[in-house]
Amino acid sequence: MINRVLFCLGCASFATFALSSCGSNVNETPPLVGAVPVISNKAKELEQEAISAEEKGKLKRAGNLFKELADRYPLAQQAAHARFRQAEILDHRGKRVEAFDVYEQFIKNHQGNAQYSTALTKMSSIANDAESGLIKVGLLWKTKVDFSRLVKMQEKMRDAAPESPMAAVAQSKIAHLYMKRGKATEAIEAFRKLVLDWPDSPEAPEGQFRIGYILTDQAKRGNQDKGNLDRAREAYQDYLNRYPDGKRVAEARHELRLLEQQDVQRSLEVAEFYLRKGDTESARFYFKEVLHLSPSGPLHDAAKARLQSLGAP
């Protein structure tokens, strides 16, 4: 009876080892005690083989062996180091976009590892170089990393470590990528996410200002939608309320004054429009609005003169 029990335990240990050796579907299930020494020995053998290949300058083989170790034995003591070395070797071989994805794997699966911060920094460096056009991809014709891939890289940076200061930096870069591409709606949404999710980050004040900037820029390009102008005004005012000591305070106030002048100019134009149509009652209403919005200045004087000519009280 005892022999039968021992036989069954041995089978169970072998089965666990076999599953651990087959792939990555066992990450959540720790191996049985009997399988641990076997897994450890196999992992050590692969590690030594990888180190030996690296010492001989066979970087591609070394990287593949480190990958095999991390894939087959994710719970082994050597797994984290193997995954990190896989990424470093890819980076060294010029396969930097592939290295970026492997660093991401490392960060997701080994958050308590001593190399965690280094991996984040490496990811950031690769993403920045890709954005700057320093990284080329493709087999026959080398090209810059495309726009959608650049955005995806920053999203991975953000999501890999959402509590890290780099997450806010990545979100800011996403917003700026959209802005440079002329995708105003996506840029505004990205800046809003930055301000809402990382309100205390150094990047948040600039994000809040940029929301107003994009909306006013659209107005300058011909999109005079009053709703957009109202939202721009709100964005600048929110900037002043949230960041009274921010470096963009003077600019925000200047933009608000320009928006106020636009409102006055628009009211004057509407008044003149109704006057040309012969609708003096509506014209008077908008001329008075000009006086209300602008207590002094050329537009105020023009509206006042028009009201006097209409015999307004």
PDB file of C-alpha atoms in Angstrom:
ATOM      1  CA  MET A   1       0.000   0.000   0.000  1.00  0.00           C
ATOM      2  CA  ILE A   2       2.839   2.375   0.924  1.00  0.00           C
ATOM      3  CA  ASN A   3       4.644   1.616  -2.345  1.00  0.00           C
ATOM      4  CA  ARG A   4       1.478   2.450  -4.273  1.00  0.00           C
ATOM      5  CA  VAL A   5       1.133   5.813  -2.512  1.00  0.00           C
ATOM      6  CA  LEU A   6       4.773   6.655  -3.227  1.00  0.00           C
ATOM      7  CA  PHE A   7       4.280   5.670  -6.855  1.00  0.00           C
ATOM      8  CA  CYS A   8       1.267   7.989  -7.175  1.00  0.00           C
ATOM      9  CA  LEU A   9       3.172  10.881  -5.576  1.00  0.00           C
ATOM     10  CA  GLY A  10       6.000  10.310  -8.000  1.00  0.00           C
ATOM     11  CA  CYS A  11       3.583  10.360 -10.918  1.00  0.00           C
ATOM     12  CA  ALA A  12       2.042  13.594  -9.682  1.00  0.00           C
ATOM     13  CA  SER A  13       5.461  15.220  -9.386  1.00  0.00           C
ATOM     14  CA  PHE A  14       6.405  14.067 -12.874  1.00  0.00           C
ATOM     15  CA  ALA A  15       3.120  15.365 -14.272  1.00  0.00           C
ATOM     16  CA  THR A  16       3.689  18.780 -12.724  1.00  0.00           C
ATOM     17  CA  PHE A  17       7.209  18.890 -14.121  1.00  0.00           C
ATOM     18  CA  ALA A  18       5.926  17.906 -17.545  1.00  0.00           C
ATOM     19  CA  LEU A  19       3.321  20.657 -17.512  1.00  0.00           C
ATOM     20  CA  SER A  20       5.901  23.189 -16.374  1.00  0.00           C
ATOM     21  CA  SER A  21       8.119  22.169 -19.245  1.00  0.00           C
ATOM     22  CA  CYS A  22       5.434  22.529 -21.913  1.00  0.00           C
ATOM     23  CA  GLY A  23       4.631  26.209 -21.885  1.00  0.00           C
ATOM     24  CA  SER A  24       3.250  29.201 -20.114  1.00  0.00           C
ATOM     25  CA  ASN A  25      -0.159  27.882 -19.061  1.00  0.00           C
ATOM     26  CA  VAL A  26       1.022  27.038 -15.561  1.00  0.00           C
ATOM     27  CA  ASN A  27       2.065  30.504 -14.395  1.00  0.00           C
ATOM     28  CA  GLU A  28      -0.671  30.635 -11.768  1.00  0.00           C
ATOM     29  CA  THR A  29      -0.188  27.098 -10.449  1.00  0.00           C
ATOM     30  CA  PRO A  30       2.831  26.440  -8.213  1.00  0.00           C
ATOM     31  CA  PRO A  31       4.566  23.095  -8.800  1.00  0.00           C
ATOM     32  CA  LEU A  32       4.293  20.206  -6.379  1.00  0.00           C
ATOM     33  CA  VAL A  33       7.130  19.924  -3.895  1.00  0.00           C
ATOM     34  CA  GLY A  34       8.606  16.907  -5.614  1.00  0.00           C
ATOM     35  CA  ALA A  35       8.937  18.752  -8.903  1.00  0.00           C
ATOM     36  CA  VAL A  36      10.794  21.790  -7.560  1.00  0.00           C
ATOM     37  CA  PRO A  37      14.312  20.267  -7.568  1.00  0.00           C
ATOM     38  CA  VAL A  38      13.820  18.930 -11.102  1.00  0.00           C
ATOM     39  CA  ILE A  39      12.604  22.317 -12.409  1.00  0.00           C
ATOM     40  CA  SER A  40      15.427  24.100 -10.613  1.00  0.00           C
ATOM     41  CA  ASN A  41      18.060  21.813 -12.104  1.00  0.00           C
ATOM     42  CA  LYS A  42      16.674  22.165 -15.627  1.00  0.00           C
ATOM     43  CA  ALA A  43      16.503  25.950 -15.258  1.00  0.00           C
ATOM     44  CA  LYS A  44      20.093  26.065 -14.015  1.00  0.00           C
ATOM     45  CA  GLU A  45      21.227  23.964 -16.967  1.00  0.00           C
ATOM     46  CA  LEU A  46      19.554  26.322 -19.444  1.00  0.00           C
ATOM     47  CA  GLU A  47      20.957  29.341 -17.649  1.00  0.00           C
ATOM     48  CA  GLN A  48      24.496  27.995 -17.807  1.00  0.00           C
ATOM     49  CA  GLU A  49      24.051  27.105 -21.466  1.00  0.00           C
ATOM     50  CA  ALA A  50      22.802  30.632 -22.191  1.00  0.00           C
ATOM     51  CA  ILE A  51      25.679  32.248 -20.282  1.00  0.00           C
ATOM     52  CA  SER A  52      28.176  30.054 -22.120  1.00  0.00           C
ATOM     53  CA  ALA A  53      26.696  31.016 -25.500  1.00  0.00           C
ATOM     54  CA  GLU A  54      26.836  34.696 -24.537  1.00  0.00           C
ATOM     55  CA  GLU A  55      30.476  34.435 -23.472  1.00  0.00           C
ATOM     56  CA  LYS A  56      31.286  32.924 -26.881  1.00  0.00           C
ATOM     57  CA  GLY A  57      29.600  35.853 -28.607  1.00  0.00           C
ATOM     58  CA  LYS A  58      26.627  33.794 -29.778  1.00  0.00           C
ATOM     59  CA  LEU A  59      24.096  36.409 -28.726  1.00  0.00           C
ATOM     60  CA  LYS A  60      21.180  35.156 -30.790  1.00  0.00           C
ATOM     61  CA  ARG A  61      21.493  31.652 -29.300  1.00  0.00           C
ATOM     62  CA  ALA A  62      21.967  33.077 -25.807  1.00  0.00           C
ATOM     63  CA  GLY A  63      18.828  35.181 -26.169  1.00  0.00           C
ATOM     64  CA  ASN A  64      16.829  32.202 -27.388  1.00  0.00           C
ATOM     65  CA  LEU A  65      18.027  30.096 -24.451  1.00  0.00           C
ATOM     66  CA  PHE A  66      17.116  32.808 -21.932  1.00  0.00           C
ATOM     67  CA  LYS A  67      13.699  33.020 -23.591  1.00  0.00           C
ATOM     68  CA  GLU A  68      13.270  29.249 -23.391  1.00  0.00           C
ATOM     69  CA  LEU A  69      14.144  29.294 -19.709  1.00  0.00           C
ATOM     70  CA  ALA A  70      11.675  32.093 -18.894  1.00  0.00           C
ATOM     71  CA  ASP A  71       8.920  30.507 -21.013  1.00  0.00           C
ATOM     72  CA  ARG A  72       9.291  26.921 -19.802  1.00  0.00           C
ATOM     73  CA  TYR A  73      10.093  27.588 -16.146  1.00  0.00           C
ATOM     74  CA  PRO A  74       8.338  30.855 -15.202  1.00  0.00           C
ATOM     75  CA  LEU A  75       8.385  29.944 -11.499  1.00  0.00           C
ATOM     76  CA  ALA A  76      12.067  29.069 -11.382  1.00  0.00           C
ATOM     77  CA  GLN A  77      14.425  31.315  -9.464  1.00  0.00           C
ATOM     78  CA  GLN A  78      16.302  32.108 -12.666  1.00  0.00           C
ATOM     79  CA  ALA A  79      13.206  33.122 -14.684  1.00  0.00           C
ATOM     80  CA  ALA A  80      13.234  36.853 -13.951  1.00  0.00           C
ATOM     81  CA  HIS A  81      16.927  37.261 -14.760  1.00  0.00           C
ATOM     82  CA  ALA A  82      16.485  35.183 -17.925  1.00  0.00           C
ATOM     83  CA  ARG A  83      13.627  37.360 -19.176  1.00  0.00           C
ATOM     84  CA  PHE A  84      15.576  40.521 -18.434  1.00  0.00           C
ATOM     85  CA  ARG A  85      18.660  39.206 -20.238  1.00  0.00           C
ATOM     86  CA  GLN A  86      16.516  38.175 -23.201  1.00  0.00           C
ATOM     87  CA  ALA A  87      15.355  41.785 -23.494  1.00  0.00           C
ATOM     88  CA  GLU A  88      18.844  43.229 -23.050  1.00  0.00           C
ATOM     89  CA  ILE A  89      20.288  40.977 -25.736  1.00  0.00           C
ATOM     90  CA  LEU A  90      17.540  41.915 -28.191  1.00  0.00           C
ATOM     91  CA  ASP A  91      18.228  45.572 -27.416  1.00  0.00           C
ATOM     92  CA  HIS A  92      21.961  45.059 -27.939  1.00  0.00           C
ATOM     93  CA  ARG A  93      21.330  43.283 -31.260  1.00  0.00           C
ATOM     94  CA  GLY A  94      19.351  46.269 -32.537  1.00  0.00           C
ATOM     95  CA  LYS A  95      15.950  44.594 -32.241  1.00  0.00           C
ATOM     96  CA  ARG A  96      14.750  47.330 -29.959  1.00  0.00           C
ATOM     97  CA  VAL A  97      11.019  47.200 -30.638  1.00  0.00           C
ATOM     98  CA  GLU A  98      11.075  43.461 -29.830  1.00  0.00           C
ATOM     99  CA  ALA A  99      13.140  44.236 -26.742  1.00  0.00           C
ATOM    100  CA  PHE A 100      10.486  46.766 -25.655  1.00  0.00           C
ATOM    101  CA  ASP A 101       7.822  44.031 -25.630  1.00  0.00           C
ATOM    102  CA  VAL A 102      10.054  41.662 -23.656  1.00  0.00           C
ATOM    103  CA  TYR A 103      10.823  44.350 -21.069  1.00  0.00           C
ATOM    104  CA  GLU A 104       7.061  44.777 -20.759  1.00  0.00           C
ATOM    105  CA  GLN A 105       6.716  41.028 -20.075  1.00  0.00           C
ATOM    106  CA  PHE A 106       9.382  41.301 -17.417  1.00  0.00           C
ATOM    107  CA  ILE A 107       7.642  44.223 -15.702  1.00  0.00           C
ATOM    108  CA  LYS A 108       4.255  42.510 -15.681  1.00  0.00           C
ATOM    109  CA  ASN A 109       5.540  39.220 -14.276  1.00  0.00           C
ATOM    110  CA  HIS A 110       8.367  40.330 -11.966  1.00  0.00           C
ATOM    111  CA  GLN A 111       7.257  43.537 -10.266  1.00  0.00           C
ATOM    112  CA  GLY A 112       9.267  42.899  -7.102  1.00  0.00           C
ATOM    113  CA  ASN A 113      12.519  42.279  -8.950  1.00  0.00           C
ATOM    114  CA  ALA A 114      15.514  44.532  -8.396  1.00  0.00           C
ATOM    115  CA  GLN A 115      15.691  45.224 -12.142  1.00  0.00           C
ATOM    116  CA  TYR A 116      12.111  46.543 -12.268  1.00  0.00           C
ATOM    117  CA  SER A 117      13.045  50.246 -12.399  1.00  0.00           C
ATOM    118  CA  THR A 118      15.813  49.573 -14.892  1.00  0.00           C
ATOM    119  CA  ALA A 119      13.373  47.774 -17.197  1.00  0.00           C
ATOM    120  CA  LEU A 120      10.961  50.726 -17.024  1.00  0.00           C
ATOM    121  CA  THR A 121      13.766  53.122 -17.909  1.00  0.00           C
ATOM    122  CA  LYS A 122      14.804  50.905 -20.818  1.00  0.00           C
ATOM    123  CA  MET A 123      11.222  50.848 -22.116  1.00  0.00           C
ATOM    124  CA  SER A 124      11.017  54.621 -21.888  1.00  0.00           C
ATOM    125  CA  SER A 125      14.302  55.047 -23.726  1.00  0.00           C
ATOM    126  CA  ILE A 126      13.198  52.763 -26.564  1.00  0.00           C
ATOM    127  CA  ALA A 127       9.802  54.480 -26.879  1.00  0.00           C
ATOM    128  CA  ASN A 128      11.460  57.915 -26.969  1.00  0.00           C
ATOM    129  CA  ASP A 129      14.005  56.856 -29.579  1.00  0.00           C
ATOM    130  CA  ALA A 130      11.206  55.375 -31.685  1.00  0.00           C
ATOM    131  CA  GLU A 131       9.301  58.667 -31.517  1.00  0.00           C
ATOM    132  CA  SER A 132      12.447  60.582 -32.493  1.00  0.00           C
ATOM    133  CA  GLY A 133      12.898  58.384 -35.558  1.00  0.00           C
ATOM    134  CA  LEU A 134      16.121  56.823 -34.292  1.00  0.00           C
ATOM    135  CA  ILE A 135      14.713  53.295 -34.545  1.00  0.00           C
ATOM    136  CA  LYS A 136      14.055  51.678 -37.903  1.00  0.00           C
ATOM    137  CA  VAL A 137      11.973  48.547 -38.498  1.00  0.00           C
ATOM    138  CA  GLY A 138      11.354  46.220 -41.430  1.00  0.00           C
ATOM    139  CA  LEU A 139      13.229  43.421 -43.141  1.00  0.00           C
ATOM    140  CA  LEU A 140      14.007  44.758 -46.614  1.00  0.00           C
ATOM    141  CA  TRP A 141      13.122  48.451 -46.417  1.00  0.00           C
ATOM    142  CA  LYS A 142      13.852  50.028 -43.076  1.00  0.00           C
ATOM    143  CA  THR A 143      11.291  52.618 -42.019  1.00  0.00           C
ATOM    144  CA  LYS A 144      10.497  54.624 -38.920  1.00  0.00           C
ATOM    145  CA  VAL A 145       8.109  53.133 -36.383  1.00  0.00           C
ATOM    146  CA  ASP A 146       4.599  54.032 -37.537  1.00  0.00           C
ATOM    147  CA  PHE A 147       2.279  56.360 -35.628  1.00  0.00           C
ATOM    148  CA  SER A 148      -0.104  53.702 -34.288  1.00  0.00           C
ATOM    149  CA  ARG A 149       2.840  51.689 -32.962  1.00  0.00           C
ATOM    150  CA  LEU A 150       4.283  54.768 -31.254  1.00  0.00           C
ATOM    151  CA  VAL A 151       0.973  55.361 -29.469  1.00  0.00           C
ATOM    152  CA  LYS A 152       0.762  51.681 -28.516  1.00  0.00           C
ATOM    153  CA  MET A 153       4.256  51.753 -27.027  1.00  0.00           C
ATOM    154  CA  GLN A 154       3.364  54.689 -24.803  1.00  0.00           C
ATOM    155  CA  GLU A 155       0.109  52.983 -23.796  1.00  0.00           C
ATOM    156  CA  LYS A 156       2.105  49.909 -22.772  1.00  0.00           C
ATOM    157  CA  MET A 157       4.466  52.114 -20.785  1.00  0.00           C
ATOM    158  CA  ARG A 158       1.504  53.696 -19.020  1.00  0.00           C
ATOM    159  CA  ASP A 159      -0.326  50.438 -18.292  1.00  0.00           C
ATOM    160  CA  ALA A 160       2.745  48.445 -17.280  1.00  0.00           C
ATOM    161  CA  ALA A 161       3.292  50.635 -14.220  1.00  0.00           C
ATOM    162  CA  PRO A 162       0.255  52.898 -13.658  1.00  0.00           C
ATOM    163  CA  GLU A 163       1.493  53.993 -10.219  1.00  0.00           C
ATOM    164  CA  SER A 164       4.913  54.990 -11.514  1.00  0.00           C
ATOM    165  CA  PRO A 165       5.683  58.629 -12.393  1.00  0.00           C
ATOM    166  CA  MET A 166       6.470  57.330 -15.870  1.00  0.00           C
ATOM    167  CA  ALA A 167       2.775  56.541 -16.386  1.00  0.00           C
ATOM    168  CA  ALA A 168       1.862  60.229 -16.422  1.00  0.00           C
ATOM    169  CA  VAL A 169       4.817  60.953 -18.708  1.00  0.00           C
ATOM    170  CA  ALA A 170       3.619  58.254 -21.108  1.00  0.00           C
ATOM    171  CA  GLN A 171       0.041  59.589 -21.094  1.00  0.00           C
ATOM    172  CA  SER A 172       1.357  63.074 -21.812  1.00  0.00           C
ATOM    173  CA  LYS A 173       3.358  61.720 -24.753  1.00  0.00           C
ATOM    174  CA  ILE A 174       0.257  59.979 -26.103  1.00  0.00           C
ATOM    175  CA  ALA A 175      -1.622  63.278 -26.034  1.00  0.00           C
ATOM    176  CA  HIS A 176       1.243  65.141 -27.723  1.00  0.00           C
ATOM    177  CA  LEU A 177       1.521  62.466 -30.412  1.00  0.00           C
ATOM    178  CA  TYR A 178      -2.152  62.967 -31.257  1.00  0.00           C
ATOM    179  CA  MET A 179      -1.746  66.739 -31.168  1.00  0.00           C
ATOM    180  CA  LYS A 180       1.233  66.688 -33.560  1.00  0.00           C
ATOM    181  CA  ARG A 181      -0.750  64.428 -35.874  1.00  0.00           C
ATOM    182  CA  GLY A 182      -3.601  66.941 -35.968  1.00  0.00           C
ATOM    183  CA  LYS A 183      -6.005  64.590 -34.183  1.00  0.00           C
ATOM    184  CA  ALA A 184      -7.593  67.251 -31.987  1.00  0.00           C
ATOM    185  CA  THR A 185     -10.402  65.150 -30.491  1.00  0.00           C
ATOM    186  CA  GLU A 186      -8.077  62.309 -29.495  1.00  0.00           C
ATOM    187  CA  ALA A 187      -5.491  64.743 -28.122  1.00  0.00           C
ATOM    188  CA  ILE A 188      -8.041  66.518 -25.942  1.00  0.00           C
ATOM    189  CA  GLU A 189      -9.324  63.206 -24.563  1.00  0.00           C
ATOM    190  CA  ALA A 190      -5.769  62.070 -23.845  1.00  0.00           C
ATOM    191  CA  PHE A 191      -4.939  65.317 -22.030  1.00  0.00           C
ATOM    192  CA  ARG A 192      -8.170  65.020 -20.026  1.00  0.00           C
ATOM    193  CA  LYS A 193      -7.228  61.491 -18.973  1.00  0.00           C
ATOM    194  CA  LEU A 194      -3.840  62.805 -17.866  1.00  0.00           C
ATOM    195  CA  VAL A 195      -5.404  65.526 -15.715  1.00  0.00           C
ATOM    196  CA  LEU A 196      -8.058  63.208 -14.231  1.00  0.00           C
ATOM    197  CA  ASP A 197      -5.899  60.146 -13.550  1.00  0.00           C
ATOM    198  CA  TRP A 198      -2.647  61.879 -12.563  1.00  0.00           C
ATOM    199  CA  PRO A 199      -3.784  65.298 -11.250  1.00  0.00           C
ATOM    200  CA  ASP A 200      -0.723  65.763  -9.039  1.00  0.00           C
ATOM    201  CA  SER A 201       1.846  64.830 -11.664  1.00  0.00           C
ATOM    202  CA  PRO A 202       4.231  67.471 -13.066  1.00  0.00           C
ATOM    203  CA  GLU A 203       2.654  66.847 -16.483  1.00  0.00           C
ATOM    204  CA  ALA A 204      -0.940  67.618 -15.422  1.00  0.00           C
ATOM    205  CA  PRO A 205      -0.772  71.464 -15.528  1.00  0.00           C
ATOM    206  CA  GLU A 206       0.542  71.436 -19.086  1.00  0.00           C
ATOM    207  CA  GLY A 207      -2.152  68.936 -20.015  1.00  0.00           C
ATOM    208  CA  GLN A 208      -4.880  71.216 -18.678  1.00  0.00           C
ATOM    209  CA  PHE A 209      -3.488  74.211 -20.556  1.00  0.00           C
ATOM    210  CA  ARG A 210      -3.198  72.211 -23.780  1.00  0.00           C
ATOM    211  CA  ILE A 211      -6.908  71.398 -23.740  1.00  0.00           C
ATOM    212  CA  GLY A 212      -7.707  75.097 -24.002  1.00  0.00           C
ATOM    213  CA  TYR A 213      -4.902  75.652 -26.494  1.00  0.00           C
ATOM    214  CA  ILE A 214      -6.185  73.010 -28.922  1.00  0.00           C
ATOM    215  CA  LEU A 215      -9.748  74.333 -28.762  1.00  0.00           C
ATOM    216  CA  THR A 216      -8.651  77.933 -29.406  1.00  0.00           C
ATOM    217  CA  ASP A 217      -6.325  76.772 -32.181  1.00  0.00           C
ATOM    218  CA  GLN A 218      -9.284  75.127 -33.884  1.00  0.00           C
ATOM    219  CA  ALA A 219     -11.146  78.443 -33.637  1.00  0.00           C
ATOM    220  CA  LYS A 220      -8.219  80.260 -35.264  1.00  0.00           C
ATOM    221  CA  ARG A 221      -8.312  77.728 -38.091  1.00  0.00           C
ATOM    222  CA  GLY A 222     -11.937  78.552 -38.802  1.00  0.00           C
ATOM    223  CA  ASN A 223     -13.936  76.328 -36.447  1.00  0.00           C
ATOM    224  CA  GLN A 224     -15.848  79.066 -34.635  1.00  0.00           C
ATOM    225  CA  ASP A 225     -18.204  76.667 -32.875  1.00  0.00           C
ATOM    226  CA  LYS A 226     -19.367  78.536 -29.774  1.00  0.00           C
ATOM    227  CA  GLY A 227     -19.386  75.318 -27.769  1.00  0.00           C
ATOM    228  CA  ASN A 228     -15.677  74.818 -28.465  1.00  0.00           C
ATOM    229  CA  LEU A 229     -14.905  78.398 -27.483  1.00  0.00           C
ATOM    230  CA  ASP A 230     -16.872  77.982 -24.261  1.00  0.00           C
ATOM    231  CA  ARG A 231     -14.959  74.779 -23.496  1.00  0.00           C
ATOM    232  CA  ALA A 232     -11.669  76.546 -24.206  1.00  0.00           C
ATOM    233  CA  ARG A 233     -12.631  79.289 -21.778  1.00  0.00           C
ATOM    234  CA  GLU A 234     -13.491  76.679 -19.145  1.00  0.00           C
ATOM    235  CA  ALA A 235     -10.180  74.886 -19.724  1.00  0.00           C
ATOM    236  CA  TYR A 236      -8.138  78.050 -19.203  1.00  0.00           C
ATOM    237  CA  GLN A 237     -10.181  78.994 -16.162  1.00  0.00           C
ATOM    238  CA  ASP A 238      -9.702  75.499 -14.706  1.00  0.00           C
ATOM    239  CA  TYR A 239      -5.966  75.903 -15.259  1.00  0.00           C
ATOM    240  CA  LEU A 240      -5.950  79.181 -13.308  1.00  0.00           C
ATOM    241  CA  ASN A 241      -8.054  77.679 -10.506  1.00  0.00           C
ATOM    242  CA  ARG A 242      -6.040  74.460 -10.152  1.00  0.00           C
ATOM    243  CA  TYR A 243      -2.559  75.794 -10.775  1.00  0.00           C
ATOM    244  CA  PRO A 244      -2.458  79.457  -9.639  1.00  0.00           C
ATOM    245  CA  ASP A 245       1.335  79.306  -9.544  1.00  0.00           C
ATOM    246  CA  GLY A 246       1.715  77.455 -12.834  1.00  0.00           C
ATOM    247  CA  LYS A 247       4.178  78.623 -15.480  1.00  0.00           C
ATOM    248  CA  ARG A 248       1.334  79.139 -17.995  1.00  0.00           C
ATOM    249  CA  VAL A 249      -0.729  81.515 -15.833  1.00  0.00           C
ATOM    250  CA  ALA A 250       0.110  84.625 -17.874  1.00  0.00           C
ATOM    251  CA  GLU A 251      -0.649  82.807 -21.143  1.00  0.00           C
ATOM    252  CA  ALA A 252      -3.941  81.445 -19.817  1.00  0.00           C
ATOM    253  CA  ARG A 253      -5.050  84.933 -18.774  1.00  0.00           C
ATOM    254  CA  HIS A 254      -4.020  86.326 -22.148  1.00  0.00           C
ATOM    255  CA  GLU A 255      -5.991  83.650 -23.994  1.00  0.00           C
ATOM    256  CA  LEU A 256      -9.038  84.345 -21.827  1.00  0.00           C
ATOM    257  CA  ARG A 257      -8.848  88.040 -22.748  1.00  0.00           C
ATOM    258  CA  LEU A 258      -8.656  87.133 -26.425  1.00  0.00           C
ATOM    259  CA  LEU A 259     -11.689  84.880 -26.071  1.00  0.00           C
ATOM    260  CA  GLU A 260     -13.607  87.702 -24.391  1.00  0.00           C
ATOM    261  CA  GLN A 261     -12.718  90.013 -27.281  1.00  0.00           C
ATOM    262  CA  GLN A 262     -13.942  87.376 -29.717  1.00  0.00           C
ATOM    263  CA  ASP A 263     -17.256  87.252 -27.864  1.00  0.00           C
ATOM    264  CA  VAL A 264     -17.592  91.035 -28.124  1.00  0.00           C
ATOM    265  CA  GLN A 265     -16.662  91.024 -31.803  1.00  0.00           C
ATOM    266  CA  ARG A 266     -19.144  88.227 -32.485  1.00  0.00           C
ATOM    267  CA  SER A 267     -21.963  90.089 -30.702  1.00  0.00           C
ATOM    268  CA  LEU A 268     -21.185  93.241 -32.688  1.00  0.00           C
ATOM    269  CA  GLU A 269     -21.250  91.296 -35.961  1.00  0.00           C
ATOM    270  CA  VAL A 270     -24.574  89.698 -35.044  1.00  0.00           C
ATOM    271  CA  ALA A 271     -26.009  93.135 -34.188  1.00  0.00           C
ATOM    272  CA  GLU A 272     -24.871  94.530 -37.542  1.00  0.00           C
ATOM    273  CA  PHE A 273     -26.388  91.503 -39.295  1.00  0.00           C
ATOM    274  CA  TYR A 274     -29.811  92.148 -37.737  1.00  0.00           C
ATOM    275  CA  LEU A 275     -29.503  95.855 -38.500  1.00  0.00           C
ATOM    276  CA  ARG A 276     -28.950  95.105 -42.188  1.00  0.00           C
ATOM    277  CA  LYS A 277     -32.036  92.877 -42.142  1.00  0.00           C
ATOM    278  CA  GLY A 278     -34.081  95.680 -40.640  1.00  0.00           C
ATOM    279  CA  ASP A 279     -34.653  93.841 -37.345  1.00  0.00           C
ATOM    280  CA  THR A 280     -33.826  96.793 -35.114  1.00  0.00           C
ATOM    281  CA  GLU A 281     -35.112  95.158 -31.919  1.00  0.00           C
ATOM    282  CA  SER A 282     -32.665  92.249 -32.244  1.00  0.00           C
ATOM    283  CA  ALA A 283     -29.909  94.661 -33.296  1.00  0.00           C
ATOM    284  CA  ARG A 284     -30.456  96.737 -30.165  1.00  0.00           C
ATOM    285  CA  PHE A 285     -30.245  93.579 -28.019  1.00  0.00           C
ATOM    286  CA  TYR A 286     -26.835  92.613 -29.375  1.00  0.00           C
ATOM    287  CA  PHE A 287     -25.460  96.164 -29.354  1.00  0.00           C
ATOM    288  CA  LYS A 288     -26.371  96.319 -25.648  1.00  0.00           C
ATOM    289  CA  GLU A 289     -24.655  92.976 -25.147  1.00  0.00           C
ATOM    290  CA  VAL A 290     -21.490  94.498 -26.589  1.00  0.00           C
ATOM    291  CA  LEU A 291     -21.703  97.300 -24.033  1.00  0.00           C
ATOM    292  CA  HIS A 292     -22.166  94.710 -21.265  1.00  0.00           C
ATOM    293  CA  LEU A 293     -19.220  92.573 -22.406  1.00  0.00           C
ATOM    294  CA  SER A 294     -16.885  95.490 -23.123  1.00  0.00           C
ATOM    295  CA  PRO A 295     -17.110  98.444 -20.690  1.00  0.00           C
ATOM    296  CA  SER A 296     -14.687 100.459 -22.845  1.00  0.00           C
ATOM    297  CA  GLY A 297     -12.695 100.397 -26.055  1.00  0.00           C
ATOM    298  CA  PRO A 298     -13.353 100.720 -29.800  1.00  0.00           C
ATOM    299  CA  LEU A 299     -16.023  98.017 -29.949  1.00  0.00           C
ATOM    300  CA  HIS A 300     -17.833  99.559 -26.983  1.00  0.00           C
ATOM    301  CA  ASP A 301     -17.782 102.971 -28.672  1.00  0.00           C
ATOM    302  CA  ALA A 302     -19.034 101.516 -31.983  1.00  0.00           C
ATOM    303  CA  ALA A 303     -21.971  99.776 -30.314  1.00  0.00           C
ATOM    304  CA  LYS A 304     -22.827 102.880 -28.298  1.00  0.00           C
ATOM    305  CA  ALA A 305     -22.891 105.029 -31.442  1.00  0.00           C
ATOM    306  CA  ARG A 306     -25.160 102.532 -33.185  1.00  0.00           C
ATOM    307  CA  LEU A 307     -27.598 102.492 -30.278  1.00  0.00           C
ATOM    308  CA  GLN A 308     -27.748 106.274 -30.250  1.00  0.00           C
ATOM    309  CA  SER A 309     -28.477 106.306 -33.989  1.00  0.00           C
ATOM    310  CA  LEU A 310     -31.328 103.849 -33.369  1.00  0.00           C
ATOM    311  CA  GLY A 311     -32.737 106.081 -30.662  1.00  0.00           C
ATOM    312  CA  ALA A 312     -32.202 103.458 -27.991  1.00  0.00           C
ATOM    313  CA  PRO A 313     -32.819 104.557 -24.420  1.00  0.00           C
TER     314      PRO A 313
END
